[in-house]
């Protein structure tokens, strides 16, 4: 084990394979989408958009930019919700041409397959290639061991998935890694971070790091990067304590951390990820997906506490929640969409949506145990909606999707009346024991103000999305103040201000709440060590110090 | 009342692709489901059983994995299932399929057979009617409303036609094919799924069925699919982009005239 890693100097490129767009009109017209992301909160601008097709192209572009002190924004699919991929000047590197699947590996000691791909591969394509084993693209690529791994994978009778299962499958692999995305199954499998086995990344000076998990570990709070000229870049691990929750806020920092974790979730401020190796898991043979219906929020939350306890008889893959106001939407939309959910009566006030794996042997035991837990909280397995096959799951997903769909449509209507109106959606998570208190805090605050809102989301991780739907500009202002209040309360309860959407350019103020000025300056120190001129993804996560503005 | 519901496992149709070289369906990676029209049949059978008592038997002919479709129907409330599975059954057309199902059903007691109107993969709507013919019982197809007479000896069915619907009365035993709108298939629940796995499921192969192998599967199929092809894609329309409205109108008139529309 070592805390040192060698950076590799790679051949310069003549950039002949790089598509360059630098006509200002073309950029604002044809390439307008490249100046925006899903937050639609920034008016992006850039002098030039470059589409490299090799790592060498990226290295050359970066070292040139470093010499000329040109700010660089790295872009993936721009599906982020915090403006992280939106350029605010300088040049933009978009990775859409780096979209090849590369090879598979097999680790016998863990009986685990992995797939390595370039950063611009669409998540949806990877997911599909893996589940259908449609991997002809990999034939003849990589070493002979990697070819053997591919053959072994194809011959394996089981179905495999990338376990995190991020919902936004139009994201790219570089993006989900740089932002440490989460997904439906994060409750059981953790975030993207937990499944990244190796990355390759280009640093601002154009040199390349190839980091395999487990090979570079911090010693005395330091990493040492040995540059090709022998100069050593020392990186000091920040000393703040991260919350024990699902978290996508700030640089990862733990005393004996792995170097790979510093870069995962770093929102592109430390380097450009070009290649990612992701672990895969075999799908359990049988899986039951369930919507259970409860007469009150309290019953639903109590059910969650009991079913996710360490001694729970049923290990859930995920646990999602829909509160009373979300239910109103579901009830209305389901009946107009012709999906009749008999158990969804007027008395139903909350839904918990979950999934668990079983075998023929343990099925009865699990169902009977689940029945008891449901009965303890005024629900039952007879009144549930459950499915084993894809159609049932798709129907449930449709029902689930009614909620964000209706929220967005409502906001769009109100926006037509008042341009300032936008949805206010929280992304905080708190530790397990604080869920009840935090949920009550949300309710008390919002009910008292009379704002229109609904609560739904990843209750298994105590990560509920509160959606505030302002009816006018005054309510927008009130809602934004609430956001700050909610963020403070989450931190007070030992939680995070950004569980999965990250900080980007939009939520920097909240990060200060969490780690204080000292924490921010420690992150700045990491940034300075790797990007001394402060050029990469300016404005993400931490503000640009005055001397660089 | 004893009711038999023949069902089929089908590929989820939204995902089906055709191999352009061989002209056959690509089934790899395409999820399989219980034919949606069969869900109406299962629901109708369960409702009749709930109202009049009796037993619902689900039957399918298909490869080993078709057992999942049986479980789905059992989870909805079927009482028992029969799975006709054998390599010798493979490649059957509608005739051989109906013949094979009929051989099994002839051994059973029943008052009613309820099928889905058609399977969403082949869309032939032939197996139900052929089955009725082979069994020598009346058939009422495309049923969207179903009720029993008070003595429980006849059914009154509303069958859909192009112009409206017909009200048909028939004595039991009878074969019904169910169409959308007959009912709202119930959603399975956790308990139902668990119980499904414990309900009796009988697996029957060609030998157990005791049929001449020349009459089943590919050999017993008088029809063969020569080619499967996707319908020709509709080509895009034209866009008239002249700035002057007069010029645009002129272009539109010329286009419509050329097409013989005016």
PDB file of C-alpha atoms in Angstrom, chain B:
ATOM      1  CA  UNK B   1     -68.630 -24.364 -11.811  1.00  0.00           C
ATOM      2  CA  UNK B   2     -65.426 -25.609 -13.386  1.00  0.00           C
ATOM      3  CA  UNK B   3     -63.673 -23.071 -15.570  1.00  0.00           C
ATOM      4  CA  UNK B   4     -60.573 -23.575 -17.712  1.00  0.00           C
ATOM      5  CA  UNK B   5     -58.504 -20.584 -18.812  1.00  0.00           C
ATOM      6  CA  UNK B   6     -55.935 -21.273 -21.535  1.00  0.00           C
ATOM      7  CA  UNK B   7     -53.208 -18.603 -21.472  1.00  0.00           C
ATOM      8  CA  UNK B   8     -50.065 -17.748 -23.381  1.00  0.00           C
ATOM      9  CA  UNK B   9     -46.777 -16.188 -22.409  1.00  0.00           C
ATOM     10  CA  UNK B  10     -45.822 -13.528 -24.938  1.00  0.00           C
ATOM     11  CA  UNK B  11     -42.885 -11.188 -25.466  1.00  0.00           C
ATOM     12  CA  UNK B  12     -43.621  -7.678 -24.305  1.00  0.00           C
ATOM     13  CA  UNK B  13     -44.672  -6.275 -27.624  1.00  0.00           C
ATOM     14  CA  UNK B  14     -43.256  -2.795 -27.243  1.00  0.00           C
ATOM     15  CA  UNK B  15     -39.780  -4.287 -27.256  1.00  0.00           C
ATOM     16  CA  UNK B  16     -39.964  -6.734 -30.118  1.00  0.00           C
ATOM     17  CA  UNK B  17     -37.498  -6.369 -32.956  1.00  0.00           C
ATOM     18  CA  UNK B  18     -37.157  -8.406 -36.107  1.00  0.00           C
ATOM     19  CA  UNK B  19     -33.879  -9.810 -37.316  1.00  0.00           C
ATOM     20  CA  UNK B  20     -33.599  -8.294 -40.799  1.00  0.00           C
ATOM     21  CA  UNK B  21     -31.624 -11.267 -42.144  1.00  0.00           C
ATOM     22  CA  UNK B  22     -33.709 -14.192 -40.938  1.00  0.00           C
ATOM     23  CA  UNK B  23     -37.055 -12.415 -40.667  1.00  0.00           C
ATOM     24  CA  UNK B  24     -37.674 -13.947 -37.245  1.00  0.00           C
ATOM     25  CA  UNK B  25     -38.410 -12.270 -33.919  1.00  0.00           C
ATOM     26  CA  UNK B  26     -35.434 -11.406 -31.757  1.00  0.00           C
ATOM     27  CA  UNK B  27     -36.462 -12.681 -28.348  1.00  0.00           C
ATOM     28  CA  UNK B  28     -33.130 -12.327 -26.564  1.00  0.00           C
ATOM     29  CA  UNK B  29     -33.404  -9.885 -23.725  1.00  0.00           C
ATOM     30  CA  UNK B  30     -37.075  -9.205 -24.425  1.00  0.00           C
ATOM     31  CA  UNK B  31     -39.090  -9.675 -21.246  1.00  0.00           C
ATOM     32  CA  UNK B  32     -41.971 -12.150 -21.320  1.00  0.00           C
ATOM     33  CA  UNK B  33     -45.385 -11.419 -19.880  1.00  0.00           C
ATOM     34  CA  UNK B  34     -48.799 -13.001 -19.508  1.00  0.00           C
ATOM     35  CA  UNK B  35     -50.728 -12.080 -22.667  1.00  0.00           C
ATOM     36  CA  UNK B  36     -52.724  -8.981 -21.635  1.00  0.00           C
ATOM     37  CA  UNK B  37     -56.002 -10.268 -23.156  1.00  0.00           C
ATOM     38  CA  UNK B  38     -55.602 -13.415 -21.074  1.00  0.00           C
ATOM     39  CA  UNK B  39     -55.685 -11.248 -17.965  1.00  0.00           C
ATOM     40  CA  UNK B  40     -59.289 -10.354 -18.792  1.00  0.00           C
ATOM     41  CA  UNK B  41     -60.043 -14.057 -19.187  1.00  0.00           C
ATOM     42  CA  UNK B  42     -58.475 -14.913 -15.837  1.00  0.00           C
ATOM     43  CA  UNK B  43     -60.319 -12.061 -14.117  1.00  0.00           C
ATOM     44  CA  UNK B  44     -63.654 -13.140 -15.636  1.00  0.00           C
ATOM     45  CA  UNK B  45     -63.106 -16.708 -14.461  1.00  0.00           C
ATOM     46  CA  UNK B  46     -62.252 -15.616 -10.938  1.00  0.00           C
ATOM     47  CA  UNK B  47     -65.286 -13.339 -10.763  1.00  0.00           C
ATOM     48  CA  UNK B  48     -67.554 -16.201 -11.843  1.00  0.00           C
ATOM     49  CA  UNK B  49     -65.982 -18.465  -9.280  1.00  0.00           C
ATOM     50  CA  UNK B  50     -66.419 -15.843  -6.567  1.00  0.00           C
ATOM     51  CA  UNK B  51     -70.098 -15.459  -7.492  1.00  0.00           C
ATOM     52  CA  UNK B  52     -71.007 -19.090  -8.162  1.00  0.00           C
ATOM     53  CA  UNK B  53     -68.305 -21.195  -6.547  1.00  0.00           C
ATOM     54  CA  UNK B  54     -66.172 -23.757  -8.348  1.00  0.00           C
ATOM     55  CA  UNK B  55     -62.617 -24.018  -9.547  1.00  0.00           C
ATOM     56  CA  UNK B  56     -60.426 -22.170 -12.041  1.00  0.00           C
ATOM     57  CA  UNK B  57     -57.724 -24.121 -13.875  1.00  0.00           C
ATOM     58  CA  UNK B  58     -55.101 -22.228 -15.839  1.00  0.00           C
ATOM     59  CA  UNK B  59     -53.498 -24.073 -18.733  1.00  0.00           C
ATOM     60  CA  UNK B  60     -50.691 -23.163 -21.075  1.00  0.00           C
ATOM     61  CA  UNK B  61     -48.594 -24.810 -23.746  1.00  0.00           C
ATOM     62  CA  UNK B  62     -45.115 -23.375 -23.849  1.00  0.00           C
ATOM     63  CA  UNK B  63     -41.436 -23.678 -22.987  1.00  0.00           C
ATOM     64  CA  UNK B  64     -40.343 -24.160 -19.348  1.00  0.00           C
ATOM     65  CA  UNK B  65     -40.156 -20.412 -18.680  1.00  0.00           C
ATOM     66  CA  UNK B  66     -43.859 -20.051 -19.562  1.00  0.00           C
ATOM     67  CA  UNK B  67     -44.460 -21.187 -16.005  1.00  0.00           C
ATOM     68  CA  UNK B  68     -44.121 -17.511 -15.053  1.00  0.00           C
ATOM     69  CA  UNK B  69     -47.326 -16.729 -16.927  1.00  0.00           C
ATOM     70  CA  UNK B  70     -49.062 -19.504 -14.991  1.00  0.00           C
ATOM     71  CA  UNK B  71     -47.822 -18.062 -11.699  1.00  0.00           C
ATOM     72  CA  UNK B  72     -49.150 -14.654 -12.616  1.00  0.00           C
ATOM     73  CA  UNK B  73     -52.610 -16.136 -13.301  1.00  0.00           C
ATOM     74  CA  UNK B  74     -52.453 -18.189 -10.094  1.00  0.00           C
ATOM     75  CA  UNK B  75     -51.438 -15.075  -8.150  1.00  0.00           C
ATOM     76  CA  UNK B  76     -54.545 -13.339  -9.471  1.00  0.00           C
ATOM     77  CA  UNK B  77     -56.630 -16.164  -8.036  1.00  0.00           C
ATOM     78  CA  UNK B  78     -56.526 -19.267 -10.254  1.00  0.00           C
ATOM     79  CA  UNK B  79     -56.713 -22.505  -8.259  1.00  0.00           C
ATOM     80  CA  UNK B  80     -54.416 -24.814 -10.160  1.00  0.00           C
ATOM     81  CA  UNK B  81     -52.376 -24.914 -13.323  1.00  0.00           C
ATOM     82  CA  UNK B  82     -51.370 -27.306 -16.068  1.00  0.00           C
ATOM     83  CA  UNK B  83     -48.223 -26.734 -18.073  1.00  0.00           C
ATOM     84  CA  UNK B  84     -47.986 -28.595 -21.364  1.00  0.00           C
ATOM     85  CA  UNK B  85     -44.309 -28.520 -22.160  1.00  0.00           C
ATOM     86  CA  UNK B  86     -42.206 -30.679 -24.431  1.00  0.00           C
ATOM     87  CA  UNK B  87     -39.801 -30.083 -27.309  1.00  0.00           C
ATOM     88  CA  UNK B  88     -42.277 -32.000 -29.456  1.00  0.00           C
ATOM     89  CA  UNK B  89     -44.834 -29.204 -28.954  1.00  0.00           C
ATOM     90  CA  UNK B  90     -42.451 -26.560 -30.324  1.00  0.00           C
ATOM     91  CA  UNK B  91     -43.101 -24.791 -33.607  1.00  0.00           C
ATOM     92  CA  UNK B  92     -46.862 -25.310 -33.413  1.00  0.00           C
ATOM     93  CA  UNK B  93     -49.165 -23.119 -35.478  1.00  0.00           C
ATOM     94  CA  UNK B  94     -52.625 -22.180 -34.188  1.00  0.00           C
ATOM     95  CA  UNK B  95     -54.111 -25.490 -35.295  1.00  0.00           C
ATOM     96  CA  UNK B  96     -51.497 -27.676 -33.601  1.00  0.00           C
ATOM     97  CA  UNK B  97     -51.696 -25.485 -30.507  1.00  0.00           C
ATOM     98  CA  UNK B  98     -55.493 -25.793 -30.282  1.00  0.00           C
ATOM     99  CA  UNK B  99     -55.222 -29.522 -30.978  1.00  0.00           C
ATOM    100  CA  UNK B 100     -52.699 -30.048 -28.180  1.00  0.00           C
ATOM    101  CA  UNK B 101     -54.709 -27.994 -25.688  1.00  0.00           C
ATOM    102  CA  UNK B 102     -57.864 -29.872 -26.708  1.00  0.00           C
ATOM    103  CA  UNK B 103     -56.256 -33.260 -26.000  1.00  0.00           C
ATOM    104  CA  UNK B 104     -55.581 -32.154 -22.445  1.00  0.00           C
ATOM    105  CA  UNK B 105     -58.957 -30.453 -21.936  1.00  0.00           C
ATOM    106  CA  UNK B 106     -60.843 -33.522 -23.208  1.00  0.00           C
ATOM    107  CA  UNK B 107     -59.530 -35.355 -20.169  1.00  0.00           C
ATOM    108  CA  UNK B 108     -60.961 -32.735 -17.851  1.00  0.00           C
ATOM    109  CA  UNK B 109     -64.404 -31.764 -16.600  1.00  0.00           C
ATOM    110  CA  UNK B 110     -65.453 -28.226 -17.381  1.00  0.00           C
ATOM    111  CA  UNK B 111     -68.434 -25.929 -17.708  1.00  0.00           C
ATOM    112  CA  UNK B 112     -66.743 -23.047 -19.368  1.00  0.00           C
ATOM    113  CA  UNK B 113     -63.505 -22.193 -21.163  1.00  0.00           C
ATOM    114  CA  UNK B 114     -62.448 -18.558 -21.209  1.00  0.00           C
ATOM    115  CA  UNK B 115     -59.637 -17.390 -23.517  1.00  0.00           C
ATOM    116  CA  UNK B 116     -58.201 -13.970 -24.261  1.00  0.00           C
ATOM    117  CA  UNK B 117     -59.472 -12.830 -27.666  1.00  0.00           C
ATOM    118  CA  UNK B 118     -55.977 -13.114 -29.136  1.00  0.00           C
ATOM    119  CA  UNK B 119     -52.299 -13.120 -28.194  1.00  0.00           C
ATOM    120  CA  UNK B 120     -50.500  -9.851 -28.716  1.00  0.00           C
ATOM    121  CA  UNK B 121     -47.566 -11.521 -30.496  1.00  0.00           C
ATOM    122  CA  UNK B 122     -49.299 -13.521 -33.241  1.00  0.00           C
ATOM    123  CA  UNK B 123     -52.582 -11.568 -33.188  1.00  0.00           C
ATOM    124  CA  UNK B 124     -54.380 -14.446 -34.962  1.00  0.00           C
ATOM    125  CA  UNK B 125     -57.396 -14.819 -32.625  1.00  0.00           C
ATOM    126  CA  UNK B 126     -57.727 -18.412 -33.911  1.00  0.00           C
ATOM    127  CA  UNK B 127     -56.784 -20.682 -31.029  1.00  0.00           C
ATOM    128  CA  UNK B 128     -59.969 -19.992 -29.021  1.00  0.00           C
ATOM    129  CA  UNK B 129     -62.418 -20.713 -31.865  1.00  0.00           C
ATOM    130  CA  UNK B 130     -60.400 -23.749 -33.048  1.00  0.00           C
ATOM    131  CA  UNK B 131     -60.419 -25.125 -29.548  1.00  0.00           C
ATOM    132  CA  UNK B 132     -64.233 -24.818 -29.394  1.00  0.00           C
ATOM    133  CA  UNK B 133     -64.523 -26.655 -32.715  1.00  0.00           C
ATOM    134  CA  UNK B 134     -62.207 -29.450 -31.605  1.00  0.00           C
ATOM    135  CA  UNK B 135     -64.171 -29.862 -28.385  1.00  0.00           C
ATOM    136  CA  UNK B 136     -67.514 -29.581 -30.142  1.00  0.00           C
ATOM    137  CA  UNK B 137     -68.870 -26.816 -27.935  1.00  0.00           C
ATOM    138  CA  UNK B 138     -70.398 -23.410 -28.763  1.00  0.00           C
ATOM    139  CA  UNK B 139     -68.190 -20.336 -28.845  1.00  0.00           C
ATOM    140  CA  UNK B 140     -68.865 -16.675 -28.198  1.00  0.00           C
ATOM    141  CA  UNK B 141     -65.961 -14.470 -29.233  1.00  0.00           C
ATOM    142  CA  UNK B 142     -64.971 -10.882 -28.434  1.00  0.00           C
ATOM    143  CA  UNK B 143     -67.031 -10.789 -25.257  1.00  0.00           C
ATOM    144  CA  UNK B 144     -67.140  -7.530 -23.341  1.00  0.00           C
ATOM    145  CA  UNK B 145     -69.927  -8.351 -20.897  1.00  0.00           C
ATOM    146  CA  UNK B 146     -70.790 -11.697 -19.368  1.00  0.00           C
ATOM    147  CA  UNK B 147     -73.514 -12.885 -17.026  1.00  0.00           C
ATOM    148  CA  UNK B 148     -74.990 -16.199 -15.923  1.00  0.00           C
ATOM    149  CA  UNK B 149     -78.651 -17.124 -15.953  1.00  0.00           C
ATOM    150  CA  UNK B 150     -80.201 -17.668 -12.543  1.00  0.00           C
ATOM    151  CA  UNK B 151     -80.180 -21.432 -12.840  1.00  0.00           C
ATOM    152  CA  UNK B 152     -76.517 -21.299 -13.802  1.00  0.00           C
ATOM    153  CA  UNK B 153     -77.067 -23.307 -16.976  1.00  0.00           C
ATOM    154  CA  UNK B 154     -76.722 -20.617 -19.605  1.00  0.00           C
ATOM    155  CA  UNK B 155     -74.563 -17.563 -20.202  1.00  0.00           C
ATOM    156  CA  UNK B 156     -75.630 -14.268 -21.680  1.00  0.00           C
ATOM    157  CA  UNK B 157     -72.767 -12.489 -23.388  1.00  0.00           C
ATOM    158  CA  UNK B 158     -72.374  -9.189 -25.190  1.00  0.00           C
ATOM    159  CA  UNK B 159     -70.018  -9.706 -28.090  1.00  0.00           C
ATOM    160  CA  UNK B 160     -68.344  -6.843 -29.813  1.00  0.00           C
ATOM    161  CA  UNK B 161     -68.881  -6.343 -33.542  1.00  0.00           C
ATOM    162  CA  UNK B 162     -67.754  -3.647 -35.931  1.00  0.00           C
ATOM    163  CA  UNK B 163     -71.135  -1.948 -35.721  1.00  0.00           C
ATOM    164  CA  UNK B 164     -71.952  -2.360 -32.032  1.00  0.00           C
ATOM    165  CA  UNK B 165     -72.581  -5.452 -29.991  1.00  0.00           C
ATOM    166  CA  UNK B 166     -74.700  -8.574 -30.120  1.00  0.00           C
ATOM    167  CA  UNK B 167     -76.369 -10.184 -27.132  1.00  0.00           C
ATOM    168  CA  UNK B 168     -75.869 -13.944 -27.345  1.00  0.00           C
ATOM    169  CA  UNK B 169     -77.209 -16.648 -25.089  1.00  0.00           C
ATOM    170  CA  UNK B 170     -75.646 -20.114 -24.935  1.00  0.00           C
ATOM    171  CA  UNK B 171     -75.959 -23.277 -22.881  1.00  0.00           C
ATOM    172  CA  UNK B 172     -72.993 -24.546 -20.951  1.00  0.00           C
ATOM    173  CA  UNK B 173     -70.464 -25.845 -21.680  1.00  0.00           C
ATOM    174  CA  UNK B 174     -69.285 -22.917 -23.780  1.00  0.00           C
ATOM    175  CA  UNK B 175     -66.078 -21.226 -24.865  1.00  0.00           C
ATOM    176  CA  UNK B 176     -65.774 -17.466 -24.423  1.00  0.00           C
ATOM    177  CA  UNK B 177     -63.036 -15.189 -25.731  1.00  0.00           C
ATOM    178  CA  UNK B 178     -62.559 -12.045 -23.675  1.00  0.00           C
ATOM    179  CA  UNK B 179     -61.839  -8.615 -25.001  1.00  0.00           C
ATOM    180  CA  UNK B 180     -60.697  -5.405 -23.344  1.00  0.00           C
ATOM    181  CA  UNK B 181     -63.471  -3.873 -21.320  1.00  0.00           C
ATOM    182  CA  UNK B 182     -64.906  -7.156 -20.048  1.00  0.00           C
ATOM    183  CA  UNK B 183     -63.514  -6.270 -16.643  1.00  0.00           C
ATOM    184  CA  UNK B 184     -60.607  -4.645 -14.808  1.00  0.00           C
ATOM    185  CA  UNK B 185     -58.049  -7.372 -14.159  1.00  0.00           C
ATOM    186  CA  UNK B 186     -57.123  -7.300 -10.494  1.00  0.00           C
ATOM    187  CA  UNK B 187     -53.637  -6.419  -9.378  1.00  0.00           C
ATOM    188  CA  UNK B 188     -51.729  -9.228  -7.714  1.00  0.00           C
ATOM    189  CA  UNK B 189     -50.753  -8.789  -4.066  1.00  0.00           C
ATOM    190  CA  UNK B 190     -47.962 -10.227  -1.928  1.00  0.00           C
ATOM    191  CA  UNK B 191     -50.100 -12.958  -0.395  1.00  0.00           C
ATOM    192  CA  UNK B 192     -51.514 -13.946  -3.772  1.00  0.00           C
ATOM    193  CA  UNK B 193     -48.041 -14.318  -5.221  1.00  0.00           C
ATOM    194  CA  UNK B 194     -46.883 -16.448  -2.324  1.00  0.00           C
ATOM    195  CA  UNK B 195     -49.933 -18.680  -2.476  1.00  0.00           C
ATOM    196  CA  UNK B 196     -49.472 -19.039  -6.230  1.00  0.00           C
ATOM    197  CA  UNK B 197     -46.158 -20.749  -5.682  1.00  0.00           C
ATOM    198  CA  UNK B 198     -47.859 -23.363  -3.519  1.00  0.00           C
ATOM    199  CA  UNK B 199     -50.837 -24.123  -5.711  1.00  0.00           C
ATOM    200  CA  UNK B 200     -50.882 -27.426  -7.625  1.00  0.00           C
ATOM    201  CA  UNK B 201     -49.021 -27.211 -10.917  1.00  0.00           C
ATOM    202  CA  UNK B 202     -49.062 -30.253 -13.151  1.00  0.00           C
ATOM    203  CA  UNK B 203     -46.439 -30.586 -15.870  1.00  0.00           C
ATOM    204  CA  UNK B 204     -47.519 -32.662 -18.853  1.00  0.00           C
ATOM    205  CA  UNK B 205     -45.227 -33.768 -21.686  1.00  0.00           C
ATOM    206  CA  UNK B 206     -46.121 -35.317 -25.043  1.00  0.00           C
ATOM    207  CA  UNK B 207     -45.879 -38.862 -23.710  1.00  0.00           C
ATOM    208  CA  UNK B 208     -48.141 -38.119 -20.758  1.00  0.00           C
ATOM    209  CA  UNK B 209     -50.606 -36.439 -23.076  1.00  0.00           C
ATOM    210  CA  UNK B 210     -50.549 -39.595 -25.215  1.00  0.00           C
ATOM    211  CA  UNK B 211     -50.748 -38.026 -28.651  1.00  0.00           C
ATOM    212  CA  UNK B 212     -49.373 -38.986 -32.017  1.00  0.00           C
ATOM    213  CA  UNK B 213     -46.265 -36.830 -32.514  1.00  0.00           C
ATOM    214  CA  UNK B 214     -47.190 -36.230 -36.152  1.00  0.00           C
ATOM    215  CA  UNK B 215     -50.212 -34.233 -35.015  1.00  0.00           C
ATOM    216  CA  UNK B 216     -48.426 -31.801 -32.715  1.00  0.00           C
ATOM    217  CA  UNK B 217     -45.689 -29.163 -32.885  1.00  0.00           C
ATOM    218  CA  UNK B 218     -44.130 -28.278 -36.204  1.00  0.00           C
ATOM    219  CA  UNK B 219     -45.099 -31.608 -37.773  1.00  0.00           C
ATOM    220  CA  UNK B 220     -48.740 -31.138 -36.888  1.00  0.00           C
ATOM    221  CA  UNK B 221     -48.879 -27.609 -38.245  1.00  0.00           C
ATOM    222  CA  UNK B 222     -50.554 -27.243 -41.632  1.00  0.00           C
ATOM    223  CA  UNK B 223     -49.425 -23.615 -41.927  1.00  0.00           C
ATOM    224  CA  UNK B 224     -45.922 -22.197 -41.839  1.00  0.00           C
ATOM    225  CA  UNK B 225     -44.679 -18.648 -41.498  1.00  0.00           C
ATOM    226  CA  UNK B 226     -42.739 -17.812 -44.661  1.00  0.00           C
ATOM    227  CA  UNK B 227     -41.644 -14.365 -43.725  1.00  0.00           C
ATOM    228  CA  UNK B 228     -42.053 -11.839 -40.955  1.00  0.00           C
ATOM    229  CA  UNK B 229     -41.394  -8.232 -41.765  1.00  0.00           C
ATOM    230  CA  UNK B 230     -42.075  -4.892 -40.174  1.00  0.00           C
ATOM    231  CA  UNK B 231     -44.549  -2.668 -41.993  1.00  0.00           C
ATOM    232  CA  UNK B 232     -42.892  -0.211 -44.315  1.00  0.00           C
ATOM    233  CA  UNK B 233     -41.939   2.949 -42.503  1.00  0.00           C
ATOM    234  CA  UNK B 234     -43.985   5.932 -43.465  1.00  0.00           C
ATOM    235  CA  UNK B 235     -41.784   8.490 -45.112  1.00  0.00           C
ATOM    236  CA  UNK B 236     -41.848  12.009 -43.734  1.00  0.00           C
ATOM    237  CA  UNK B 237     -44.044  14.690 -45.245  1.00  0.00           C
ATOM    238  CA  UNK B 238     -42.808  17.784 -46.940  1.00  0.00           C
ATOM    239  CA  UNK B 239     -42.321  21.153 -45.349  1.00  0.00           C
ATOM    240  CA  UNK B 240     -43.189  24.251 -47.334  1.00  0.00           C
ATOM    241  CA  UNK B 241     -40.867  27.012 -46.305  1.00  0.00           C
ATOM    242  CA  UNK B 242     -41.588  29.796 -48.786  1.00  0.00           C
ATOM    243  CA  UNK B 243     -41.710  33.159 -47.055  1.00  0.00           C
ATOM    244  CA  UNK B 244     -44.388  34.642 -49.268  1.00  0.00           C
ATOM    245  CA  UNK B 245     -47.804  33.112 -48.384  1.00  0.00           C
ATOM    246  CA  UNK B 246     -48.900  33.228 -52.030  1.00  0.00           C
ATOM    247  CA  UNK B 247     -45.858  31.288 -53.084  1.00  0.00           C
ATOM    248  CA  UNK B 248     -46.400  28.841 -50.232  1.00  0.00           C
ATOM    249  CA  UNK B 249     -50.023  28.305 -51.219  1.00  0.00           C
ATOM    250  CA  UNK B 250     -48.937  27.724 -54.794  1.00  0.00           C
ATOM    251  CA  UNK B 251     -46.438  25.085 -53.727  1.00  0.00           C
ATOM    252  CA  UNK B 252     -49.066  23.385 -51.583  1.00  0.00           C
ATOM    253  CA  UNK B 253     -51.580  23.292 -54.430  1.00  0.00           C
ATOM    254  CA  UNK B 254     -48.944  21.858 -56.777  1.00  0.00           C
ATOM    255  CA  UNK B 255     -48.035  19.194 -54.259  1.00  0.00           C
ATOM    256  CA  UNK B 256     -51.635  18.184 -53.602  1.00  0.00           C
ATOM    257  CA  UNK B 257     -52.390  18.127 -57.311  1.00  0.00           C
ATOM    258  CA  UNK B 258     -49.382  15.918 -57.980  1.00  0.00           C
ATOM    259  CA  UNK B 259     -50.606  13.496 -55.342  1.00  0.00           C
ATOM    260  CA  UNK B 260     -54.051  13.506 -56.918  1.00  0.00           C
ATOM    261  CA  UNK B 261     -55.627  14.890 -53.771  1.00  0.00           C
ATOM    262  CA  UNK B 262     -57.254  17.799 -55.575  1.00  0.00           C
TER     263      UNK B 262
END
